Every structure is written in C-alpha cells, then in structure tokens.
C-alpha cells in the first residue's frame, strides 16, 4: 500500500524557516517524480514544487522561487521542502504527492497524496 | 502561465442526478488534464487522468471528456458519497495548475 506521511509543520513567525519532510513507503520511491502541493485555509489547491527521480530537475511555482527548496533522499525514501523567508500567504496545509508520469507529457498528475501538514505563518 | 477556470463554482444537486462540471484552459493543453475529488479535511483523490482515463478503483459513474481547451467531468448518477469539491488540473509542457474548484452540494 502506498503511504506518504508528512511532518514538520507548525507555527512560525514571518521571515522564519521551516523544513517539511515526507516519508514514503509501499512503492519504489526512487522511480517517481515527487511533488509538494499546498492549500490555504478555505482555498483551492496550488502546486508548489516537484523533483525528478534523481534530483536533477526541480520546478517551482513563481511565488516560492528563491525561498523554497525541494530535495529528496532516495536512500531514506524521503522528500523534503525547505521553506525560508516565510510569509503570511504561505500559510496552508502542505501535501506531499507522488506524480504520475506519462511518456508524452512528462510528470503529470498526482496519483497518491499524504494527509498533509499545516504550516501557519503568523506573529 | 496556463489558467484553469471551472464552472460552476457551486452546484446543488440531488441523489440520482446527472452532474456535469466544466473546466476551461487559457490555451490548448491537448489531453493533459486530471480531475480530483476532495472531501473536507481530507487529501484530494485522483479520479480521471489524461482527460478521460479512469483511475483504478474509481466508480464508473465518473467520466471525463474533452481536449484542447474545454473539458468536462460527468457523474452519471450522483451518490451520497459524491458530495465534495472537485478540481481540474492541467499538466502541459512542464507546468501544473489547478482550477479553483467546484463544490457539489446537496439540493
């Protein structure tokens, strides 16, 4: 059974940092693109970042470029999101998600999701 | 950036109704579109990928269609478990964007 378990969320002051982790099990982690998707309270879904199987390609939504860094450790079956210079608008539930890959489209949709971890940026 | 617009934002329907949700892309995305269902406090669940492919384990009352810029998600006979919020998501040319969501409520 595929399982994704996020951790590391919490309350942080504006300008602060936080590192999210996602522990993966039930599939060959090193064979999949992985992603972070967030959802602000009462709002819709927003893709944040994703990373290729070997970490050689990374993509970010414009609003987090230069502040957030996605990484992975295939030996530990773990995905990470280092979040720096946090702003109030980064407040959200952050989901770790596995990406479905299609030969023609590349990394595509999100076929498995974790339960999410809440990040609150407030003074 | 590719923008995704869903309509309606809210839909009131009864059990047994046929329900259709529309998603429009600001430019052609071929068939690179997915649909998700999300219930309050839960993670989204993938229903449809590549516009019309049904994810394993998803009931056959869900179907997707469309290509280019206009797509639809249809629930052929709404069940009590289907009251939720639905999102479309495009994945064209190494970009990923969600629609704003459609909440399906009990009429």
Short mmCIF file of C-alpha atoms in Angstrom, two decimals:
data_model
loop_
_atom_site.label_atom_id
_atom_site.label_comp_id
_atom_site.label_asym_id
_atom_site.label_seq_id
_atom_site.Cartn_x
_atom_site.Cartn_y
_atom_site.Cartn_z
CA UNK A 1 0.00 0.00 0.00
CA UNK A 2 1.35 3.40 -0.98
CA UNK A 3 1.79 5.67 2.04
CA UNK A 4 3.02 9.25 2.24
CA UNK A 5 3.37 10.78 5.69
CA UNK A 6 4.24 14.46 6.07
CA UNK A 7 5.73 16.05 9.16
CA UNK A 8 7.41 19.26 10.22
CA UNK A 9 4.57 21.72 10.06
CA UNK A 10 3.83 24.24 12.78
CA UNK A 11 3.62 27.88 13.74
CA UNK A 12 6.45 30.13 12.53
CA UNK A 13 6.92 33.87 12.52
CA UNK A 14 7.08 35.86 9.26
CA UNK A 15 10.61 35.71 7.88
CA UNK A 16 11.27 32.41 9.61
CA UNK A 17 12.14 28.99 8.24
CA UNK A 18 10.67 25.52 8.39
CA UNK A 19 11.60 22.16 6.88
CA UNK A 20 8.88 19.75 5.88
CA UNK A 21 9.51 16.04 5.47
CA UNK A 22 7.56 13.30 3.71
CA UNK A 23 8.22 9.62 4.44
CA UNK A 24 7.25 7.34 1.58
CA UNK A 25 6.53 3.62 1.68
CA UNK A 26 4.79 0.93 -0.33
CA UNK A 27 6.40 1.79 -3.67
CA UNK A 28 9.84 2.25 -5.23
CA UNK A 29 10.40 5.87 -4.21
CA UNK A 30 13.46 6.34 -6.41
CA UNK A 31 11.38 5.61 -9.53
CA UNK A 32 8.95 8.51 -9.20
CA UNK A 33 8.81 12.25 -9.59
CA UNK A 34 7.55 13.76 -6.32
CA UNK A 35 5.81 16.99 -5.54
CA UNK A 36 4.53 19.39 -2.87
CA UNK A 37 1.04 20.86 -3.25
CA UNK A 38 -0.48 23.32 -0.78
CA UNK A 39 -3.93 24.51 0.18
CA UNK A 40 -4.53 27.72 2.10
CA UNK A 41 -7.38 27.59 4.64
CA UNK A 42 -10.70 27.53 2.79
CA UNK A 43 -8.99 27.91 -0.58
CA UNK A 44 -8.11 25.76 -3.58
CA UNK A 45 -5.09 23.65 -4.42
CA UNK A 46 -1.78 25.14 -5.55
CA UNK A 47 1.17 23.18 -6.91
CA UNK A 48 4.36 24.32 -5.15
CA UNK A 49 7.33 22.30 -6.39
CA UNK A 50 8.41 18.99 -7.84
CA UNK A 51 11.59 16.98 -8.26
CA UNK A 52 12.78 14.32 -10.66
CA UNK A 53 13.69 10.82 -9.54
CA UNK A 54 17.42 11.56 -9.21
CA UNK A 55 17.00 15.18 -8.10
CA UNK A 56 18.49 16.54 -11.33
CA UNK A 57 15.40 18.57 -12.26
CA UNK A 58 13.34 20.77 -9.97
CA UNK A 59 10.45 23.10 -10.72
CA UNK A 60 8.80 25.74 -8.54
CA UNK A 61 5.76 27.98 -8.66
CA UNK A 62 6.88 31.59 -9.16
CA UNK A 63 5.69 32.71 -5.72
CA UNK A 64 8.20 30.45 -3.89
CA UNK A 65 11.20 30.65 -6.22
CA UNK A 66 14.32 31.67 -4.31
CA UNK A 67 12.67 30.96 -0.94
CA UNK A 68 11.74 27.26 -1.04
CA UNK A 69 13.97 24.30 -1.93
CA UNK A 70 12.71 20.82 -2.71
CA UNK A 71 15.04 17.87 -2.19
CA UNK A 72 14.94 14.13 -1.71
CA UNK A 73 16.94 11.29 -0.18
CA UNK A 74 16.22 8.09 -2.07
CA UNK A 75 18.17 6.01 0.45
CA UNK A 76 15.75 7.17 3.15
CA UNK A 77 12.64 7.19 0.92
CA UNK A 78 12.10 10.78 1.93
CA UNK A 79 11.08 14.06 0.32
CA UNK A 80 11.77 17.46 1.83
CA UNK A 81 10.74 21.09 1.45
CA UNK A 82 12.98 23.73 2.99
CA UNK A 83 10.97 26.91 3.38
CA UNK A 84 12.79 30.17 4.12
CA UNK A 85 11.66 33.80 4.35
CA UNK A 86 8.15 32.62 5.12
CA UNK A 87 5.23 34.98 4.58
CA UNK A 88 1.68 35.04 5.88
CA UNK A 89 0.47 33.96 2.44
CA UNK A 90 2.46 30.71 2.76
CA UNK A 91 0.02 29.60 5.48
CA UNK A 92 -1.50 26.37 4.20
CA UNK A 93 -1.75 22.64 4.51
CA UNK A 94 1.19 21.20 2.58
CA UNK A 95 0.67 17.87 0.86
CA UNK A 96 3.34 15.52 -0.39
CA UNK A 97 2.22 13.82 -3.61
CA UNK A 98 3.53 11.17 -5.96
CA UNK A 99 3.46 12.12 -9.61
CA UNK A 100 2.10 10.00 -12.43
CA UNK A 101 4.49 10.05 -15.37
CA UNK A 102 3.43 9.83 -19.00
CA UNK A 103 5.99 9.34 -21.77
CA UNK A 104 4.39 12.12 -23.86
CA UNK A 105 3.53 14.66 -21.17
CA UNK A 106 6.31 14.04 -18.68
CA UNK A 107 5.50 14.39 -14.97
CA UNK A 108 1.77 14.87 -14.89
CA UNK A 109 -0.93 14.46 -12.29
CA UNK A 110 -0.76 13.45 -8.65
CA UNK A 111 -1.86 9.87 -8.04
CA UNK A 112 -1.15 9.48 -4.31
CA UNK A 113 -1.27 12.10 -1.59
CA UNK A 114 -0.28 12.29 2.06
CA UNK A 115 -2.62 13.58 4.75
CA UNK A 116 -0.93 16.98 4.82
CA UNK A 117 0.86 19.07 7.41
CA UNK A 118 -0.28 22.55 8.45
CA UNK A 119 2.11 25.48 8.24
CA UNK A 120 0.96 28.68 9.92
CA UNK A 121 2.97 31.87 9.40
CA UNK A 122 1.95 34.45 11.97
CA UNK A 123 3.43 36.73 14.58
CA UNK B 1 1.05 30.73 -17.40
CA UNK B 2 -1.89 28.46 -18.18
CA UNK B 3 -5.03 29.43 -16.26
CA UNK B 4 -7.74 26.91 -15.49
CA UNK B 5 -11.34 28.09 -14.98
CA UNK B 6 -14.02 25.80 -13.60
CA UNK B 7 -17.76 26.32 -13.77
CA UNK B 8 -19.91 26.43 -11.85
CA UNK B 9 -18.20 27.29 -8.56
CA UNK B 10 -21.04 25.66 -6.64
CA UNK B 11 -23.59 23.14 -7.82
CA UNK B 12 -26.67 21.98 -5.93
CA UNK B 13 -27.95 18.55 -6.92
CA UNK B 14 -29.93 15.58 -5.66
CA UNK B 15 -29.00 11.93 -5.35
CA UNK B 16 -29.50 10.30 -8.73
CA UNK B 17 -28.92 13.48 -10.73
CA UNK B 18 -26.56 13.64 -13.68
CA UNK B 19 -23.92 16.26 -12.90
CA UNK B 20 -21.52 17.99 -15.28
CA UNK B 21 -18.61 20.23 -14.32
CA UNK B 22 -16.69 22.22 -16.93
CA UNK B 23 -13.03 23.19 -16.94
CA UNK B 24 -11.54 25.59 -19.48
CA UNK B 25 -7.84 26.17 -20.13
CA UNK B 26 -6.45 29.55 -21.22
CA UNK B 27 -4.54 27.78 -24.00
CA UNK B 28 -4.52 24.32 -25.54
CA UNK B 29 -3.32 21.56 -23.21
CA UNK B 30 -4.06 18.64 -25.54
CA UNK B 31 -5.48 15.94 -23.23
CA UNK B 32 -3.20 16.66 -20.27
CA UNK B 33 -5.93 17.14 -17.72
CA UNK B 34 -6.79 15.43 -14.45
CA UNK B 35 -9.80 15.59 -12.12
CA UNK B 36 -9.74 15.20 -8.32
CA UNK B 37 -12.33 14.83 -5.59
CA UNK B 38 -11.70 16.35 -2.17
CA UNK B 39 -13.77 15.97 0.97
CA UNK B 40 -13.43 18.32 3.97
CA UNK B 41 -10.27 17.69 5.98
CA UNK B 42 -9.02 15.05 3.55
CA UNK B 43 -6.41 14.90 0.81
CA UNK B 44 -7.55 15.08 -2.80
CA UNK B 45 -8.21 11.83 -4.64
CA UNK B 46 -7.37 11.31 -8.30
CA UNK B 47 -10.43 10.38 -10.37
CA UNK B 48 -9.51 10.94 -14.02
CA UNK B 49 -6.21 11.48 -15.85
CA UNK B 50 -5.37 12.22 -19.47
CA UNK B 51 -8.81 13.84 -19.75
CA UNK B 52 -10.79 10.61 -19.95
CA UNK B 53 -8.84 7.75 -18.32
CA UNK B 54 -10.49 6.45 -15.16
CA UNK B 55 -8.12 5.89 -12.25
CA UNK B 56 -8.13 2.36 -10.88
CA UNK B 57 -10.80 1.81 -8.24
CA UNK B 58 -12.88 4.86 -9.19
CA UNK B 59 -16.56 4.07 -9.84
CA UNK B 60 -17.62 4.00 -13.48
CA UNK B 61 -20.28 6.68 -12.87
CA UNK B 62 -17.41 9.17 -13.15
CA UNK B 63 -16.27 10.05 -16.66
CA UNK B 64 -14.19 12.73 -18.30
CA UNK B 65 -14.10 14.15 -21.79
CA UNK B 66 -12.62 16.95 -23.86
CA UNK B 67 -9.38 18.07 -25.40
CA UNK B 68 -7.64 21.30 -26.28
CA UNK B 69 -9.17 23.94 -24.02
CA UNK B 70 -12.53 22.58 -22.90
CA UNK B 71 -13.10 19.61 -20.62
CA UNK B 72 -15.95 18.09 -18.63
CA UNK B 73 -16.31 15.81 -15.64
CA UNK B 74 -19.62 13.96 -15.55
CA UNK B 75 -21.15 11.99 -12.70
CA UNK B 76 -23.86 9.90 -14.31
CA UNK B 77 -25.93 9.30 -11.17
CA UNK B 78 -24.92 11.28 -8.10
CA UNK B 79 -24.46 9.19 -4.97
CA UNK B 80 -24.37 10.38 -1.32
CA UNK B 81 -20.61 9.78 -1.22
CA UNK B 82 -20.08 12.16 -4.17
CA UNK B 83 -20.91 15.38 -2.33
CA UNK B 84 -17.49 17.01 -2.30
CA UNK B 85 -15.33 19.60 -4.05
CA UNK B 86 -13.90 18.75 -7.46
CA UNK B 87 -10.76 20.21 -9.02
CA UNK B 88 -9.33 20.04 -12.50
CA UNK B 89 -5.58 20.22 -13.04
CA UNK B 90 -3.53 20.70 -16.20
CA UNK B 91 -0.07 19.29 -16.76
CA UNK B 92 1.06 20.60 -20.11
CA UNK B 93 4.66 21.47 -21.02
CA UNK B 94 6.11 21.05 -17.53
CA UNK B 95 3.61 23.39 -15.90
CA UNK B 96 1.00 22.39 -13.35
CA UNK B 97 -2.12 24.42 -12.50
CA UNK B 98 -5.39 23.67 -10.70
CA UNK B 99 -8.81 25.10 -11.30
CA UNK B 100 -10.46 26.96 -8.44
CA UNK B 101 -12.78 24.07 -7.57
CA UNK B 102 -16.47 23.19 -7.85
CA UNK B 103 -18.38 22.34 -4.70
CA UNK B 104 -21.19 19.83 -5.22
CA UNK B 105 -23.82 20.35 -2.52
CA UNK B 106 -26.97 18.54 -1.55
CA UNK B 107 -30.07 20.19 -3.00
#
